[in-house]
Every structure is written in structure tokens, then in C-alpha cells.
Amino acid sequence: MAVIIVAPNTVINSNTFYVGDTLDMTNGNFVVTNNASLSFTNCIINGTLSALNPTLINILNGHLFMTGSTVEVKAPSVIPHPMEQSLYYFAKLERGNCIILGSDFKMDNIFAAGFFLATIDNASNNLNFTNNRFTGWHGVLYLLNTNNSIIDNNRFLLCSYGNILVQGSRNIIRRNVILLSGRDELGNAIDVLFSDNCTITENNIAVPTCRGILVGASSNILIDHNLVTGGITYGIR
């Protein structure tokens, strides 16, 4: 099967579907606008992040759907920055929705690039990340100003900085396995900040560099049946 070469700043302004395709995003990226949907099913995506290509999928106004896909990203020109949040991301959501199920995401360069950022400027609702595996990312799921969203049954392996960070209402974080968050430099496993009516349950957190679970400036947060083992500072704070 031929490889699809994605060009720089490829605009998605109508519903676009990739099924069983291999996409090369070494020099390219998607920009989703016009409330369009960008969908990947059983795809292979290879991409490179750099100063000229800092975000592979930029959702300005639209929707990202991904199921059963494998993603491998490199960032060889990005200087490792273990103590600072990354400016590079696989996907960034400005306005819209994101549902990612049963997929595998790998970052080849440590302390380099984050996976997903829902920005604080516009509220995001009903995001869903279920049954995925994330390996080696410098910041994984940053859901700012996000409500009614689910992070369920994912695997976070050797991801630095924050693994799960949620700000919003009625979000659920459950049944995730988080191994070695922070990679012995800096990073919490789960952060729930400026939130209300959220649930953190049945998560298994092993050897977090900083905090296993951090809750701050929040109310009505249920923390139930989580397991935190090892680590350097606090299990729950």
C-alpha cells in the first residue's frame, strides 16, 4: 500500500476519513477548521516535530477521531527540557472534540514533546481517551477548561512532566496504569486543578517522580480505590 505524504499546513475543512492508511508526517501537519471531522481508523502515522512543525494535528474548530491506530513521532532537533512544559504536541485542540480509542502512541525522544493539549481559551466537552497506550511523551493529556470527559483504561509508560492534567467539571479518570511518571526528573501522574465534581478511581500508579495524585483549588472530588506505590514525594496531596 502506498504511503500518503502529508503536506505542510494541510487544511481539513470538510469531513475526511483515513482507513487502513500509512501517513508520513515528517514535514507535514493537519489544520482542522470549519467544524470538520478528521478520522483515522487502523492507520499508521509517522511524524516529526520541529520548530517549523510544532504541532502535527491542530484542531482550530473541529473534531479528531482515532481508533485502532499506531503513531510514532520523533523530535530529533528539540533540545530536551525535563523541567519545562513542552511547546511541541502531537495534537492541540482549540475548539471542538476529540475521541481516541484503542491506539498506540510513541515518542522517540525523551523530554521533548507532549501528546495532547486542550487549550484553556475555549471550553471542550465530552472528550474520550480509552484503551490507549502512551510511551515516552513529555506531557500526555492536558485537558484545560474541559468538562464531562473520560480518561479510562489507558497505559502511560515512562512519560515525563504531567501525565494526566485536568481542569474542569464532571471529568472521570479511572482504571489507568501510570508507570514512572516524570522519569526521575519532574512530573506528577494525575493532577486535578480548579475542578469540581470529578472522579479519580481504580488507577494504578507506580513510582511517580513527584506526586501520584495532586488535587488543588477543587471541590467535590471523589478519590476512590487507587493504588500508589513507590515514588519520591507524595502519594496523594
mmCIF file of N, CA and C in Angstrom, residues 46-156:
data_model
loop_
_atom_site.group_PDB
_atom_site.id
_atom_site.type_symbol
_atom_site.label_atom_id
_atom_site.label_comp_id
_atom_site.label_asym_id
_atom_site.label_seq_id
_atom_site.Cartn_x
_atom_site.Cartn_y
_atom_site.Cartn_z
ATOM 1 N N ASN A 46 3.495 8.254 11.007
ATOM 2 C CA ASN A 46 4.867 8.560 11.381
ATOM 3 C C ASN A 46 5.086 10.060 11.192
ATOM 4 N N GLY A 47 5.529 10.735 12.247
ATOM 5 C CA GLY A 47 5.673 12.182 12.154
ATOM 6 C C GLY A 47 6.923 12.685 12.830
ATOM 7 N N THR A 48 7.270 13.935 12.498
ATOM 8 C CA THR A 48 8.426 14.594 13.098
ATOM 9 C C THR A 48 8.018 15.984 13.561
ATOM 10 N N LEU A 49 8.321 16.287 14.819
ATOM 11 C CA LEU A 49 8.075 17.606 15.381
ATOM 12 C C LEU A 49 9.354 18.422 15.368
ATOM 13 N N SER A 50 9.218 19.717 15.063
ATOM 14 C CA SER A 50 10.375 20.604 14.992
ATOM 15 C C SER A 50 9.895 22.038 15.152
ATOM 16 N N ALA A 51 10.830 22.977 15.148
ATOM 17 C CA ALA A 51 10.452 24.388 15.240
ATOM 18 C C ALA A 51 9.576 24.805 14.063
ATOM 19 N N LEU A 52 9.763 24.198 12.921
ATOM 20 C CA LEU A 52 8.951 24.510 11.744
ATOM 21 C C LEU A 52 7.666 23.704 11.696
ATOM 22 N N ASN A 53 7.574 22.676 12.517
ATOM 23 C CA ASN A 53 6.398 21.805 12.526
ATOM 24 C C ASN A 53 6.077 21.428 13.979
ATOM 25 N N PRO A 54 5.627 22.412 14.797
ATOM 26 C CA PRO A 54 5.499 22.175 16.244
ATOM 27 C C PRO A 54 4.267 21.391 16.662
ATOM 28 N N THR A 55 3.259 21.271 15.784
ATOM 29 C CA THR A 55 2.042 20.523 16.106
ATOM 30 C C THR A 55 1.617 19.739 14.872
ATOM 31 N N LEU A 56 1.427 18.437 15.022
ATOM 32 C CA LEU A 56 1.076 17.623 13.856
ATOM 33 C C LEU A 56 -0.401 17.733 13.500
ATOM 34 N N ILE A 57 -1.281 17.825 14.509
ATOM 35 C CA ILE A 57 -2.711 17.984 14.241
ATOM 36 C C ILE A 57 -3.210 19.158 15.084
ATOM 37 N N ASN A 58 -3.569 20.242 14.417
ATOM 38 C CA ASN A 58 -4.026 21.446 15.093
ATOM 39 C C ASN A 58 -5.515 21.626 14.814
ATOM 40 N N ILE A 59 -6.327 21.420 15.833
ATOM 41 C CA ILE A 59 -7.782 21.473 15.674
ATOM 42 C C ILE A 59 -8.244 22.863 16.086
ATOM 43 N N LEU A 60 -8.373 23.750 15.105
ATOM 44 C CA LEU A 60 -8.823 25.105 15.390
ATOM 45 C C LEU A 60 -10.316 25.140 15.646
ATOM 46 N N ASN A 61 -11.050 24.378 14.877
ATOM 47 C CA ASN A 61 -12.503 24.271 15.045
ATOM 48 C C ASN A 61 -12.950 22.991 14.359
ATOM 49 N N GLY A 62 -13.104 21.916 15.125
ATOM 50 C CA GLY A 62 -13.467 20.648 14.509
ATOM 51 C C GLY A 62 -13.317 19.486 15.464
ATOM 52 N N HIS A 63 -13.116 18.306 14.891
ATOM 53 C CA HIS A 63 -13.174 17.083 15.665
ATOM 54 C C HIS A 63 -12.086 16.118 15.190
ATOM 55 N N LEU A 64 -11.484 15.431 16.162
ATOM 56 C CA LEU A 64 -10.496 14.395 15.867
ATOM 57 C C LEU A 64 -10.997 13.071 16.410
ATOM 58 N N PHE A 65 -11.073 12.077 15.520
ATOM 59 C CA PHE A 65 -11.463 10.724 15.913
ATOM 60 C C PHE A 65 -10.359 9.767 15.481
ATOM 61 N N MET A 66 -9.952 8.889 16.406
ATOM 62 C CA MET A 66 -8.886 7.941 16.089
ATOM 63 C C MET A 66 -9.181 6.620 16.789
ATOM 64 N N THR A 67 -9.126 5.522 16.012
ATOM 65 C CA THR A 67 -9.411 4.192 16.550
ATOM 66 C C THR A 67 -8.410 3.193 15.987
ATOM 67 N N GLY A 68 -7.843 2.373 16.864
ATOM 68 C CA GLY A 68 -7.009 1.256 16.439
ATOM 69 C C GLY A 68 -5.804 1.637 15.618
ATOM 70 N N SER A 69 -5.231 2.793 15.873
ATOM 71 C CA SER A 69 -4.122 3.284 15.064
ATOM 72 C C SER A 69 -2.809 3.268 15.845
ATOM 73 N N THR A 70 -1.704 3.323 15.114
ATOM 74 C CA THR A 70 -0.369 3.332 15.695
ATOM 75 C C THR A 70 0.361 4.585 15.238
ATOM 76 N N VAL A 71 0.893 5.319 16.211
ATOM 77 C CA VAL A 71 1.554 6.586 15.918
ATOM 78 C C VAL A 71 2.952 6.566 16.519
ATOM 79 N N GLU A 72 3.933 6.940 15.714
ATOM 80 C CA GLU A 72 5.307 7.086 16.202
ATOM 81 C C GLU A 72 5.823 8.450 15.775
ATOM 82 N N VAL A 73 6.273 9.229 16.752
ATOM 83 C CA VAL A 73 6.701 10.596 16.493
ATOM 84 C C VAL A 73 8.143 10.771 16.962
ATOM 85 N N LYS A 74 8.899 11.541 16.179
ATOM 86 C CA LYS A 74 10.270 11.875 16.535
ATOM 87 C C LYS A 74 10.397 13.390 16.680
ATOM 88 N N ALA A 75 11.362 13.819 17.462
ATOM 89 C CA ALA A 75 11.646 15.247 17.617
ATOM 90 C C ALA A 75 13.148 15.426 17.794
ATOM 91 N N PRO A 76 13.950 15.011 16.802
ATOM 92 C CA PRO A 76 15.406 14.976 16.984
ATOM 93 C C PRO A 76 16.048 16.342 17.166
ATOM 94 N N SER A 77 15.406 17.408 16.675
ATOM 95 C CA SER A 77 16.011 18.732 16.783
ATOM 96 C C SER A 77 15.587 19.486 18.033
ATOM 97 N N VAL A 78 14.654 18.913 18.813
ATOM 98 C CA VAL A 78 14.170 19.579 20.024
ATOM 99 C C VAL A 78 15.125 19.283 21.182
ATOM 100 N N ILE A 79 15.627 20.341 21.803
ATOM 101 C CA ILE A 79 16.531 20.171 22.943
ATOM 102 C C ILE A 79 15.741 19.642 24.134
ATOM 103 N N PRO A 80 16.164 18.562 24.771
ATOM 104 C CA PRO A 80 15.438 18.032 25.926
ATOM 105 C C PRO A 80 15.274 19.085 27.019
ATOM 106 N N HIS A 81 14.068 19.156 27.602
ATOM 107 C CA HIS A 81 13.776 20.165 28.627
ATOM 108 C C HIS A 81 12.930 19.516 29.729
ATOM 109 N N PRO A 82 13.542 18.686 30.561
ATOM 110 C CA PRO A 82 12.789 17.905 31.546
ATOM 111 C C PRO A 82 12.070 18.747 32.591
ATOM 112 N N MET A 83 12.519 19.981 32.841
ATOM 113 C CA MET A 83 11.923 20.804 33.885
ATOM 114 C C MET A 83 10.926 21.823 33.348
ATOM 115 N N GLU A 84 10.632 21.806 32.063
ATOM 116 C CA GLU A 84 9.740 22.785 31.463
ATOM 117 C C GLU A 84 8.690 22.088 30.612
ATOM 118 N N GLN A 85 7.487 22.686 30.571
ATOM 119 C CA GLN A 85 6.436 22.156 29.709
ATOM 120 C C GLN A 85 6.839 22.297 28.250
ATOM 121 N N SER A 86 6.450 21.331 27.452
ATOM 122 C CA SER A 86 6.819 21.348 26.049
ATOM 123 C C SER A 86 5.979 22.343 25.258
ATOM 124 N N LEU A 87 6.550 22.860 24.190
ATOM 125 C CA LEU A 87 5.839 23.700 23.229
ATOM 126 C C LEU A 87 5.449 22.911 21.980
ATOM 127 N N TYR A 88 5.758 21.619 21.976
ATOM 128 C CA TYR A 88 5.510 20.765 20.812
ATOM 129 C C TYR A 88 4.502 19.684 21.198
ATOM 130 N N TYR A 89 3.528 19.424 20.294
ATOM 131 C CA TYR A 89 2.475 18.461 20.601
ATOM 132 C C TYR A 89 2.075 17.665 19.366
ATOM 133 N N PHE A 90 1.686 16.418 19.610
ATOM 134 C CA PHE A 90 1.074 15.649 18.528
ATOM 135 C C PHE A 90 -0.237 16.290 18.099
ATOM 136 N N ALA A 91 -1.082 16.656 19.061
ATOM 137 C CA ALA A 91 -2.375 17.263 18.737
ATOM 138 C C ALA A 91 -2.697 18.368 19.725
ATOM 139 N N LYS A 92 -3.309 19.431 19.200
ATOM 140 C CA LYS A 92 -3.736 20.554 20.030
ATOM 141 C C LYS A 92 -5.176 20.910 19.649
ATOM 142 N N LEU A 93 -6.010 21.073 20.663
ATOM 143 C CA LEU A 93 -7.430 21.348 20.450
ATOM 144 C C LEU A 93 -7.764 22.769 20.923
ATOM 145 N N GLU A 94 -8.179 23.610 19.976
ATOM 146 C CA GLU A 94 -8.623 24.961 20.308
ATOM 147 C C GLU A 94 -10.133 25.002 20.556
ATOM 148 N N ARG A 95 -10.886 24.378 19.649
ATOM 149 C CA ARG A 95 -12.339 24.363 19.782
ATOM 150 C C ARG A 95 -12.869 23.100 19.087
ATOM 151 N N GLY A 96 -13.621 22.294 19.820
ATOM 152 C CA GLY A 96 -14.177 21.091 19.210
ATOM 153 C C GLY A 96 -14.139 19.903 20.140
ATOM 154 N N ASN A 97 -13.819 18.736 19.573
ATOM 155 C CA ASN A 97 -13.963 17.486 20.311
ATOM 156 C C ASN A 97 -12.873 16.519 19.878
ATOM 157 N N CYS A 98 -12.555 15.573 20.762
ATOM 158 C CA CYS A 98 -11.551 14.561 20.439
ATOM 159 C C CYS A 98 -11.945 13.239 21.096
ATOM 160 N N ILE A 99 -11.962 12.175 20.297
ATOM 161 C CA ILE A 99 -12.219 10.823 20.805
ATOM 162 C C ILE A 99 -11.130 9.914 20.254
ATOM 163 N N ILE A 100 -10.343 9.323 21.161
ATOM 164 C CA ILE A 100 -9.234 8.444 20.759
ATOM 165 C C ILE A 100 -9.370 7.135 21.510
ATOM 166 N N LEU A 101 -9.485 6.039 20.766
ATOM 167 C CA LEU A 101 -9.776 4.733 21.344
ATOM 168 C C LEU A 101 -8.809 3.680 20.810
ATOM 169 N N GLY A 102 -8.297 2.850 21.702
ATOM 170 C CA GLY A 102 -7.563 1.657 21.315
ATOM 171 C C GLY A 102 -6.373 1.891 20.412
ATOM 172 N N SER A 103 -5.616 2.949 20.672
ATOM 173 C CA SER A 103 -4.489 3.298 19.816
ATOM 174 C C SER A 103 -3.186 3.350 20.609
ATOM 175 N N ASP A 104 -2.066 3.352 19.877
ATOM 176 C CA ASP A 104 -0.734 3.275 20.474
ATOM 177 C C ASP A 104 0.085 4.468 20.006
ATOM 178 N N PHE A 105 0.626 5.229 20.984
ATOM 179 C CA PHE A 105 1.343 6.456 20.658
ATOM 180 C C PHE A 105 2.729 6.440 21.301
ATOM 181 N N LYS A 106 3.746 6.637 20.495
ATOM 182 C CA LYS A 106 5.122 6.578 20.988
ATOM 183 C C LYS A 106 5.895 7.815 20.560
ATOM 184 N N MET A 107 6.602 8.407 21.538
ATOM 185 C CA MET A 107 7.529 9.495 21.268
ATOM 186 C C MET A 107 8.944 8.966 21.438
ATOM 187 N N ASP A 108 9.766 9.125 20.396
ATOM 188 C CA ASP A 108 11.093 8.516 20.395
ATOM 189 C C ASP A 108 12.136 9.288 21.189
ATOM 190 N N ASN A 109 11.936 10.602 21.391
ATOM 191 C CA ASN A 109 12.940 11.431 22.050
ATOM 192 C C ASN A 109 12.442 11.880 23.420
ATOM 193 N N ILE A 110 13.187 11.578 24.477
ATOM 194 C CA ILE A 110 12.725 11.872 25.829
ATOM 195 C C ILE A 110 12.792 13.367 26.112
ATOM 196 N N PHE A 111 11.896 13.833 26.992
ATOM 197 C CA PHE A 111 11.825 15.217 27.458
ATOM 198 C C PHE A 111 11.692 16.205 26.301
ATOM 199 N N ALA A 112 10.987 15.822 25.247
ATOM 200 C CA ALA A 112 10.962 16.651 24.047
ATOM 201 C C ALA A 112 9.587 17.202 23.716
ATOM 202 N N ALA A 113 8.563 16.342 23.621
ATOM 203 C CA ALA A 113 7.286 16.784 23.072
ATOM 204 C C ALA A 113 6.115 16.138 23.802
ATOM 205 N N GLY A 114 5.027 16.890 23.921
ATOM 206 C CA GLY A 114 3.819 16.401 24.552
ATOM 207 C C GLY A 114 2.880 15.767 23.549
ATOM 208 N N PHE A 115 1.868 15.088 24.088
ATOM 209 C CA PHE A 115 0.927 14.394 23.209
ATOM 210 C C PHE A 115 -0.296 15.242 22.868
ATOM 211 N N PHE A 116 -1.063 15.690 23.871
ATOM 212 C CA PHE A 116 -2.339 16.350 23.588
ATOM 213 C C PHE A 116 -2.560 17.509 24.541
ATOM 214 N N LEU A 117 -2.982 18.646 23.973
ATOM 215 C CA LEU A 117 -3.298 19.825 24.765
ATOM 216 C C LEU A 117 -4.635 20.396 24.313
ATOM 217 N N ALA A 118 -5.618 20.405 25.218
ATOM 218 C CA ALA A 118 -6.861 21.146 25.006
ATOM 219 C C ALA A 118 -6.664 22.498 25.677
ATOM 220 N N THR A 119 -6.639 23.559 24.890
ATOM 221 C CA THR A 119 -6.271 24.867 25.408
ATOM 222 C C THR A 119 -7.367 25.436 26.302
ATOM 223 N N ILE A 120 -7.003 26.430 27.087
ATOM 224 C CA ILE A 120 -7.916 26.984 28.077
ATOM 225 C C ILE A 120 -8.857 28.032 27.495
ATOM 226 N N ASP A 121 -8.596 28.491 26.279
ATOM 227 C CA ASP A 121 -9.349 29.612 25.710
ATOM 228 C C ASP A 121 -10.823 29.294 25.496
ATOM 229 N N ASN A 122 -11.116 28.062 25.070
ATOM 230 C CA ASN A 122 -12.494 27.653 24.808
ATOM 231 C C ASN A 122 -12.781 26.356 25.551
ATOM 232 N N ALA A 123 -13.987 26.223 26.082
ATOM 233 C CA ALA A 123 -14.351 25.005 26.801
ATOM 234 C C ALA A 123 -14.476 23.830 25.840
ATOM 235 N N SER A 124 -13.952 22.676 26.256
ATOM 236 C CA SER A 124 -14.086 21.425 25.496
ATOM 237 C C SER A 124 -14.956 20.473 26.305
ATOM 238 N N ASN A 125 -15.797 19.714 25.625
ATOM 239 C CA ASN A 125 -16.726 18.827 26.303
ATOM 240 C C ASN A 125 -16.706 17.436 25.688
ATOM 241 N N ASN A 126 -16.922 16.440 26.543
ATOM 242 C CA ASN A 126 -17.119 15.057 26.095
ATOM 243 C C ASN A 126 -15.918 14.492 25.334
ATOM 244 N N LEU A 127 -14.711 14.825 25.781
ATOM 245 C CA LEU A 127 -13.530 14.175 25.227
ATOM 246 C C LEU A 127 -13.442 12.757 25.787
ATOM 247 N N ASN A 128 -12.844 11.864 25.003
ATOM 248 C CA ASN A 128 -12.764 10.462 25.438
ATOM 249 C C ASN A 128 -11.432 9.867 25.003
ATOM 250 N N PHE A 129 -10.660 9.414 25.984
ATOM 251 C CA PHE A 129 -9.403 8.702 25.731
ATOM 252 C C PHE A 129 -9.508 7.362 26.460
ATOM 253 N N THR A 130 -9.698 6.278 25.710
ATOM 254 C CA THR A 130 -9.957 4.974 26.319
ATOM 255 C C THR A 130 -9.136 3.893 25.622
ATOM 256 N N ASN A 131 -8.523 3.026 26.438
ATOM 257 C CA ASN A 131 -7.802 1.833 25.950
ATOM 258 C C ASN A 131 -6.622 2.183 25.049
ATOM 259 N N ASN A 132 -5.899 3.244 25.396
ATOM 260 C CA ASN A 132 -4.729 3.633 24.614
ATOM 261 C C ASN A 132 -3.440 3.362 25.385
ATOM 262 N N ARG A 133 -2.324 3.410 24.661
ATOM 263 C CA ARG A 133 -1.007 3.320 25.297
ATOM 264 C C ARG A 133 -0.167 4.512 24.856
ATOM 265 N N PHE A 134 0.434 5.181 25.852
ATOM 266 C CA PHE A 134 1.271 6.348 25.599
ATOM 267 C C PHE A 134 2.671 6.068 26.156
ATOM 268 N N THR A 135 3.680 6.202 25.319
ATOM 269 C CA THR A 135 5.041 5.878 25.732
ATOM 270 C C THR A 135 5.977 7.035 25.396
ATOM 271 N N GLY A 136 6.690 7.526 26.420
ATOM 272 C CA GLY A 136 7.798 8.443 26.192
ATOM 273 C C GLY A 136 7.450 9.902 25.964
ATOM 274 N N TRP A 137 6.198 10.304 26.186
ATOM 275 C CA TRP A 137 5.807 11.684 25.925
ATOM 276 C C TRP A 137 6.199 12.598 27.082
ATOM 277 N N HIS A 138 6.458 13.858 26.767
ATOM 278 C CA HIS A 138 6.792 14.869 27.779
ATOM 279 C C HIS A 138 5.542 15.715 28.026
ATOM 280 N N GLY A 139 4.645 15.151 28.852
ATOM 281 C CA GLY A 139 3.295 15.683 28.995
ATOM 282 C C GLY A 139 2.374 14.912 28.075
ATOM 283 N N VAL A 140 1.295 14.353 28.628
ATOM 284 C CA VAL A 140 0.468 13.448 27.806
ATOM 285 C C VAL A 140 -0.910 14.042 27.552
ATOM 286 N N LEU A 141 -1.782 14.028 28.529
ATOM 287 C CA LEU A 141 -3.148 14.533 28.349
ATOM 288 C C LEU A 141 -3.334 15.767 29.216
ATOM 289 N N TYR A 142 -3.336 16.931 28.589
ATOM 290 C CA TYR A 142 -3.574 18.196 29.269
ATOM 291 C C TYR A 142 -4.946 18.692 28.833
ATOM 292 N N LEU A 143 -5.937 18.486 29.686
ATOM 293 C CA LEU A 143 -7.313 18.856 29.366
ATOM 294 C C LEU A 143 -7.682 20.091 30.184
ATOM 295 N N LEU A 144 -7.441 21.250 29.623
ATOM 296 C CA LEU A 144 -7.727 22.509 30.282
ATOM 297 C C LEU A 144 -9.118 22.988 29.877
ATOM 298 N N ASN A 145 -9.861 23.511 30.833
ATOM 299 C CA ASN A 145 -11.207 24.008 30.561
ATOM 300 C C ASN A 145 -12.033 22.924 29.858
ATOM 301 N N THR A 146 -12.027 21.738 30.445
ATOM 302 C CA THR A 146 -12.649 20.558 29.829
ATOM 303 C C THR A 146 -13.686 19.958 30.781
ATOM 304 N N ASN A 147 -14.831 19.572 30.235
ATOM 305 C CA ASN A 147 -15.931 19.073 31.051
ATOM 306 C C ASN A 147 -16.484 17.763 30.489
ATOM 307 N N ASN A 148 -17.052 16.948 31.397
ATOM 308 C CA ASN A 148 -17.751 15.718 31.001
ATOM 309 C C ASN A 148 -16.884 14.806 30.126
ATOM 310 N N SER A 149 -15.622 14.680 30.491
ATOM 311 C CA SER A 149 -14.696 13.889 29.688
ATOM 312 C C SER A 149 -14.222 12.652 30.445
ATOM 313 N N ILE A 150 -13.744 11.673 29.684
ATOM 314 C CA ILE A 150 -13.371 10.377 30.246
ATOM 315 C C ILE A 150 -11.942 10.030 29.830
ATOM 316 N N ILE A 151 -11.137 9.640 30.825
ATOM 317 C CA ILE A 151 -9.807 9.069 30.597
ATOM 318 C C ILE A 151 -9.820 7.711 31.275
ATOM 319 N N ASP A 152 -9.923 6.644 30.481
ATOM 320 C CA ASP A 152 -10.252 5.333 31.041
ATOM 321 C C ASP A 152 -9.380 4.232 30.462
ATOM 322 N N ASN A 153 -8.772 3.448 31.362
ATOM 323 C CA ASN A 153 -8.099 2.203 30.983
ATOM 324 C C ASN A 153 -6.981 2.415 29.970
ATOM 325 N N ASN A 154 -6.184 3.473 30.200
ATOM 326 C CA ASN A 154 -5.017 3.726 29.360
ATOM 327 C C ASN A 154 -3.744 3.290 30.077
ATOM 328 N N ARG A 155 -2.669 3.147 29.310
ATOM 329 C CA ARG A 155 -1.348 2.829 29.848
ATOM 330 C C ARG A 155 -0.412 3.994 29.538
ATOM 331 N N PHE A 156 0.215 4.531 30.598
ATOM 332 C CA PHE A 156 1.178 5.615 30.458
ATOM 333 C C PHE A 156 2.534 5.071 30.892
#
